PDB file of C-alpha atoms and ligand atoms in Angstrom:
ATOM      1  CA  MET R   1      -0.765  22.174   1.482  1.00  0.00           C
ATOM      2  CA  ASP R   2      -0.906  20.373   4.768  1.00  0.00           C
ATOM      3  CA  CYS R   3      -0.366  16.732   3.438  1.00  0.00           C
ATOM      4  CA  ILE R   4       3.360  15.972   3.373  1.00  0.00           C
ATOM      5  CA  PHE R   5       2.713  13.516   0.267  1.00  0.00           C
ATOM      6  CA  CYS R   6       0.913  16.075  -1.514  1.00  0.00           C
ATOM      7  CA  ASN R   7       4.193  18.458  -1.014  1.00  0.00           C
ATOM      8  CA  ILE R   8       6.257  15.513  -2.200  1.00  0.00           C
ATOM      9  CA  ALA R   9       4.231  14.955  -5.253  1.00  0.00           C
ATOM     10  CA  ALA R  10       4.474  18.777  -6.044  1.00  0.00           C
ATOM     11  CA  GLY R  11       8.191  18.613  -5.698  1.00  0.00           C
ATOM     12  CA  ASN R  12       8.147  20.979  -2.944  1.00  0.00           C
ATOM     13  CA  ALA R  13       9.492  18.634  -0.099  1.00  0.00           C
ATOM     14  CA  ASP R  14      13.013  17.092  -0.045  1.00  0.00           C
ATOM     15  CA  THR R  15      12.987  13.383  -0.856  1.00  0.00           C
ATOM     16  CA  GLN R  16      15.103  10.589  -2.764  1.00  0.00           C
ATOM     17  CA  VAL R  17      12.957  10.074  -5.864  1.00  0.00           C
ATOM     18  CA  ILE R  18      12.882   6.644  -7.488  1.00  0.00           C
ATOM     19  CA  PHE R  19      10.317   7.082 -10.091  1.00  0.00           C
ATOM     20  CA  GLU R  20       7.978   9.912 -11.341  1.00  0.00           C
ATOM     21  CA  ASN R  21       5.533  10.401 -14.247  1.00  0.00           C
ATOM     22  CA  GLU R  22       2.564  12.482 -14.702  1.00  0.00           C
ATOM     23  CA  ASN R  23       0.499  10.657 -12.118  1.00  0.00           C
ATOM     24  CA  TYR R  24       2.706   8.733  -9.728  1.00  0.00           C
ATOM     25  CA  LYS R  25       5.863   9.256  -7.826  1.00  0.00           C
ATOM     26  CA  ALA R  26       7.960   6.697  -5.722  1.00  0.00           C
ATOM     27  CA  PHE R  27      10.505   7.910  -3.101  1.00  0.00           C
ATOM     28  CA  LEU R  28      12.469   6.566  -0.184  1.00  0.00           C
ATOM     29  CA  ASP R  29      10.839   6.203   3.078  1.00  0.00           C
ATOM     30  CA  ILE R  30      12.682   8.621   5.507  1.00  0.00           C
ATOM     31  CA  ASN R  31      12.501   5.909   8.315  1.00  0.00           C
ATOM     32  CA  PRO R  32      13.151   2.652   6.442  1.00  0.00           C
ATOM     33  CA  VAL R  33      12.421  -0.631   7.948  1.00  0.00           C
ATOM     34  CA  ASN R  34      15.227  -1.959   5.651  1.00  0.00           C
ATOM     35  CA  TYR R  35      17.277   0.434   3.643  1.00  0.00           C
ATOM     36  CA  GLY R  36      15.516   1.014   0.040  1.00  0.00           C
ATOM     37  CA  HIS R  37      12.138   0.873   1.726  1.00  0.00           C
ATOM     38  CA  THR R  38      10.101   2.725  -0.898  1.00  0.00           C
ATOM     39  CA  LEU R  39       6.840   4.429  -0.958  1.00  0.00           C
ATOM     40  CA  VAL R  40       4.624   4.499  -4.076  1.00  0.00           C
ATOM     41  CA  ILE R  41       1.906   7.193  -4.181  1.00  0.00           C
ATOM     42  CA  PRO R  42      -0.638   8.646  -6.616  1.00  0.00           C
ATOM     43  CA  LYS R  43       0.032  12.343  -7.109  1.00  0.00           C
ATOM     44  CA  LYS R  44      -3.413  13.256  -6.496  1.00  0.00           C
ATOM     45  CA  HIS R  45      -4.750  13.060  -2.980  1.00  0.00           C
ATOM     46  CA  TYR R  46      -6.810  10.198  -1.731  1.00  0.00           C
ATOM     47  CA  ASP R  47      -7.030   9.510   2.075  1.00  0.00           C
ATOM     48  CA  ASN R  48      -6.512   5.782   1.699  1.00  0.00           C
ATOM     49  CA  PHE R  49      -6.898   2.614  -0.533  1.00  0.00           C
ATOM     50  CA  LEU R  50     -10.490   2.622  -0.388  1.00  0.00           C
ATOM     51  CA  THR R  51     -11.005   5.909  -2.214  1.00  0.00           C
ATOM     52  CA  VAL R  52      -8.496   5.537  -4.871  1.00  0.00           C
ATOM     53  CA  PRO R  53     -10.491   5.509  -8.149  1.00  0.00           C
ATOM     54  CA  GLU R  54     -10.156   2.353 -10.182  1.00  0.00           C
ATOM     55  CA  ASN R  55      -8.014   3.584 -13.112  1.00  0.00           C
ATOM     56  CA  GLU R  56      -5.643   5.112 -10.818  1.00  0.00           C
ATOM     57  CA  LEU R  57      -5.401   1.922  -8.492  1.00  0.00           C
ATOM     58  CA  ASN R  58      -4.640   0.046 -11.712  1.00  0.00           C
ATOM     59  CA  GLY R  59      -1.653   2.003 -12.550  1.00  0.00           C
ATOM     60  CA  LEU R  60      -0.560   2.218  -8.993  1.00  0.00           C
ATOM     61  CA  ILE R  61      -0.319  -1.473  -8.447  1.00  0.00           C
ATOM     62  CA  LYS R  62       1.033  -1.834 -11.809  1.00  0.00           C
ATOM     63  CA  LEU R  63       3.799   0.495 -10.861  1.00  0.00           C
ATOM     64  CA  THR R  64       4.187  -1.002  -7.205  1.00  0.00           C
ATOM     65  CA  GLN R  65       4.647  -4.427  -8.868  1.00  0.00           C
ATOM     66  CA  PHE R  66       7.470  -3.079 -11.347  1.00  0.00           C
ATOM     67  CA  LEU R  67       9.096  -1.219  -8.778  1.00  0.00           C
ATOM     68  CA  ALA R  68       9.149  -4.048  -6.336  1.00  0.00           C
ATOM     69  CA  GLY R  69      10.900  -6.198  -9.054  1.00  0.00           C
ATOM     70  CA  VAL R  70      13.449  -3.464  -9.502  1.00  0.00           C
ATOM     71  CA  ILE R  71      14.046  -3.128  -5.672  1.00  0.00           C
ATOM     72  CA  LYS R  72      14.403  -6.930  -5.359  1.00  0.00           C
ATOM     73  CA  ARG R  73      16.992  -7.103  -8.122  1.00  0.00           C
ATOM     74  CA  SER R  74      18.937  -3.865  -7.655  1.00  0.00           C
ATOM     75  CA  LEU R  75      19.512  -4.664  -3.722  1.00  0.00           C
ATOM     76  CA  ASN R  76      19.791  -8.520  -4.113  1.00  0.00           C
ATOM     77  CA  ALA R  77      16.965  -8.729  -1.714  1.00  0.00           C
ATOM     78  CA  ASP R  78      15.473 -12.245  -1.230  1.00  0.00           C
ATOM     79  CA  GLY R  79      11.933 -11.013  -1.195  1.00  0.00           C
ATOM     80  CA  PHE R  80       9.799  -7.890  -0.313  1.00  0.00           C
ATOM     81  CA  ASN R  81       6.633  -6.902   1.616  1.00  0.00           C
ATOM     82  CA  ILE R  82       3.940  -4.874  -0.083  1.00  0.00           C
ATOM     83  CA  ILE R  83       1.977  -2.850   2.717  1.00  0.00           C
ATOM     84  CA  SER R  84      -0.903  -0.604   2.724  1.00  0.00           C
ATOM     85  CA  ASN R  85      -1.917   0.637   6.147  1.00  0.00           C
ATOM     86  CA  ASN R  86      -5.405   1.952   6.243  1.00  0.00           C
ATOM     87  CA  GLY R  87      -6.726   3.791   9.271  1.00  0.00           C
ATOM     88  CA  THR R  88      -4.953   4.774  12.647  1.00  0.00           C
ATOM     89  CA  SER R  89      -5.659   1.346  14.064  1.00  0.00           C
ATOM     90  CA  ALA R  90      -3.648  -0.306  11.083  1.00  0.00           C
ATOM     91  CA  GLY R  91      -0.812   1.995  11.665  1.00  0.00           C
ATOM     92  CA  GLN R  92      -1.513   4.487   8.924  1.00  0.00           C
ATOM     93  CA  SER R  93       0.366   7.999   9.737  1.00  0.00           C
ATOM     94  CA  VAL R  94       0.052   9.736   6.464  1.00  0.00           C
ATOM     95  CA  PHE R  95      -3.297   9.915   5.262  1.00  0.00           C
ATOM     96  CA  HIS R  96      -2.487  10.058   1.512  1.00  0.00           C
ATOM     97  CA  SER R  97      -2.733   6.636   0.010  1.00  0.00           C
ATOM     98  CA  HIS R  98       0.524   4.820  -0.557  1.00  0.00           C
ATOM     99  CA  PHE R  99       2.034   1.341  -0.950  1.00  0.00           C
ATOM    100  CA  HIS R 100       5.178   0.517   1.005  1.00  0.00           C
ATOM    101  CA  ILE R 101       7.732  -1.668  -0.668  1.00  0.00           C
ATOM    102  CA  ILE R 102      10.039  -3.042   1.924  1.00  0.00           C
ATOM    103  CA  PRO R 103      13.019  -5.346   0.542  1.00  0.00           C
ATOM    104  CA  ARG R 104      13.489  -8.314   2.903  1.00  0.00           C
ATOM    105  CA  PHE R 105      16.463 -10.590   3.408  1.00  0.00           C
ATOM    106  CA  ASP R 106      16.689 -14.379   4.478  1.00  0.00           C
ATOM    107  CA  LYS R 107      18.398 -13.423   7.866  1.00  0.00           C
ATOM    108  CA  ASP R 108      16.059 -10.704   8.419  1.00  0.00           C
ATOM    109  CA  PHE R 109      13.836 -10.313  11.311  1.00  0.00           C
ATOM    110  CA  ALA R 110      10.396 -11.961  10.923  1.00  0.00           C
ATOM    111  CA  MET R 111       7.556  -9.124  10.542  1.00  0.00           C
ATOM    112  CA  LYS R 112       4.767 -11.186  11.056  1.00  0.00           C
ATOM    113  CA  PRO R 113       1.958 -10.260  13.529  1.00  0.00           C
ATOM    114  CA  GLU R 114       0.920 -12.596  16.349  1.00  0.00           C
ATOM    115  CA  THR R 115      -1.620 -14.802  14.897  1.00  0.00           C
ATOM    116  CA  LYS R 116      -4.996 -15.771  16.516  1.00  0.00           C
ATOM    117  CA  THR R 117      -7.033 -19.066  16.627  1.00  0.00           C
ATOM    118  CA  TYR R 118     -10.661 -19.354  15.740  1.00  0.00           C
ATOM    119  CA  SER R 119     -12.873 -20.719  18.431  1.00  0.00           C
ATOM    120  CA  GLU R 120     -15.376 -23.466  17.448  1.00  0.00           C
ATOM    121  CA  ASN R 121     -17.876 -22.228  14.795  1.00  0.00           C
ATOM    122  CA  SER R 122     -16.656 -18.726  14.818  1.00  0.00           C
ATOM    123  CA  MET R 123     -14.440 -19.087  11.445  1.00  0.00           C
ATOM    124  CA  ASN R 124     -17.923 -20.027   9.914  1.00  0.00           C
ATOM    125  CA  GLU R 125     -19.547 -16.852  11.498  1.00  0.00           C
ATOM    126  CA  TYR R 126     -16.753 -14.628  10.384  1.00  0.00           C
ATOM    127  CA  ALA R 127     -16.904 -15.933   6.886  1.00  0.00           C
ATOM    128  CA  GLY R 128     -20.680 -15.751   6.673  1.00  0.00           C
ATOM    129  CA  LYS R 129     -20.601 -12.171   7.915  1.00  0.00           C
ATOM    130  CA  ILE R 130     -18.115 -11.113   5.365  1.00  0.00           C
ATOM    131  CA  ARG R 131     -19.955 -13.166   2.599  1.00  0.00           C
ATOM    132  CA  SER R 132     -23.077 -11.501   3.433  1.00  0.00           C
ATOM    133  CA  PHE R 133     -21.742  -8.173   2.528  1.00  0.00           C
ATOM    134  CA  VAL R 134     -19.915  -9.451  -0.635  1.00  0.00           C
ATOM    135  CA  THR R 135     -23.261 -10.404  -1.793  1.00  0.00           C
ATOM    136  CA  LYS R 136     -24.860  -7.187  -0.793  1.00  0.00           C
ATOM    137  CA  TYR R 137     -22.237  -4.956  -2.470  1.00  0.00           C
ATOM    138  CA  GLU R 138     -21.236  -7.327  -5.355  1.00  0.00           C
ATOM    139  CA  ASP R 139     -22.824  -4.664  -8.049  1.00  0.00           C
ATOM    140  CA  LEU R 140     -19.816  -2.340  -6.993  1.00  0.00           C
ATOM    141  CA  LEU R 141     -17.208  -4.727  -7.979  1.00  0.00           C
ATOM    142  CA  ASN R 142     -18.914  -5.261 -11.439  1.00  0.00           C
ATOM    143  CA  ALA R 143     -19.714  -1.494 -11.903  1.00  0.00           C
ATOM    144  CA  LYS R 144     -18.107   0.221 -14.903  1.00  0.00           C
ATOM    145  CA  GLU R 145     -16.113   3.189 -14.421  1.00  0.00           C
ATOM    146  CA  ASN R 146     -17.795   6.163 -16.173  1.00  0.00           C
TER     147      ASN R 146
HETATM  148  P1  AMP L   1       1.862   4.862   7.052  1.00  0.00           P
HETATM  149  O1  AMP L   1       2.488   4.854   8.444  1.00  0.00           O
HETATM  150  O2  AMP L   1       1.553   3.638   6.483  1.00  0.00           O
HETATM  151  O3  AMP L   1       1.147   6.066   6.909  1.00  0.00           O
HETATM  152  O4  AMP L   1       3.447   5.314   6.361  1.00  0.00           O
HETATM  153  C1  AMP L   1       3.814   6.609   6.304  1.00  0.00           C
HETATM  154  C2  AMP L   1       5.376   6.500   6.039  1.00  0.00           C
HETATM  155  O5  AMP L   1       5.675   7.701   5.423  1.00  0.00           O
HETATM  156  C3  AMP L   1       6.226   6.330   7.127  1.00  0.00           C
HETATM  157  O6  AMP L   1       6.738   5.165   7.079  1.00  0.00           O
HETATM  158  C4  AMP L   1       7.246   7.325   7.097  1.00  0.00           C
HETATM  159  O7  AMP L   1       8.304   7.096   7.776  1.00  0.00           O
HETATM  160  C5  AMP L   1       7.130   8.057   5.917  1.00  0.00           C
HETATM  161  N1  AMP L   1       7.377   9.418   5.720  1.00  0.00           N
HETATM  162  C6  AMP L   1       6.791  10.237   6.616  1.00  0.00           C
HETATM  163  N2  AMP L   1       7.208  11.679   6.062  1.00  0.00           N
HETATM  164  C7  AMP L   1       8.051  11.262   5.117  1.00  0.00           C
HETATM  165  C8  AMP L   1       8.951  12.139   4.358  1.00  0.00           C
HETATM  166  N3  AMP L   1       9.017  13.564   4.599  1.00  0.00           N
HETATM  167  N4  AMP L   1       9.835  11.527   3.244  1.00  0.00           N
HETATM  168  C9  AMP L   1       9.572  10.131   3.167  1.00  0.00           C
HETATM  169  N5  AMP L   1       8.872   9.300   3.938  1.00  0.00           N
HETATM  170  C10 AMP L   1       8.118   9.966   4.927  1.00  0.00           C
HETATM  171 ZN1   ZN L   2      -1.978  14.349   0.053  1.00  0.00          ZN
END
């Protein structure tokens, strides 16, 4: 198995497990942004957020919410980031879909990317471009899982 997270899911790689059941596993990130930084994965391999089937995504998000609360309380964190990097350009380095839970503290460094300013009309144009695809693909949102 080439995928490190598939190996972790199968119990074949050394890691600090936070939670595990039949479908999901959560473990400490080996290079944490803050101590307690946790990764939540489906045990089945999906390359990224877009390819996780709806039923598994629901469970993954629910578990991520639960663990975020647990991590916040257990580490006395003031907040947390939930992050999913998708694609190399977005910083994804392991191509097995996962959520990061990063505990944050008030005196923490800011992890906010530099922001841009829309030029005149371009906000309208971007929204229009995205909206036209929402309309085009809306059926996918309402499609029932079979
Ligand atoms: P991303 O860059 O969003 O794909 O996140 C992948 C994360 O996996 C990085 O934060 C890595 O530090 C972490 N990582 C890579 N290999 C391991 C491993 N063997 N055990 C725990 N975390 C890992
Ligand atoms: Zn995998």
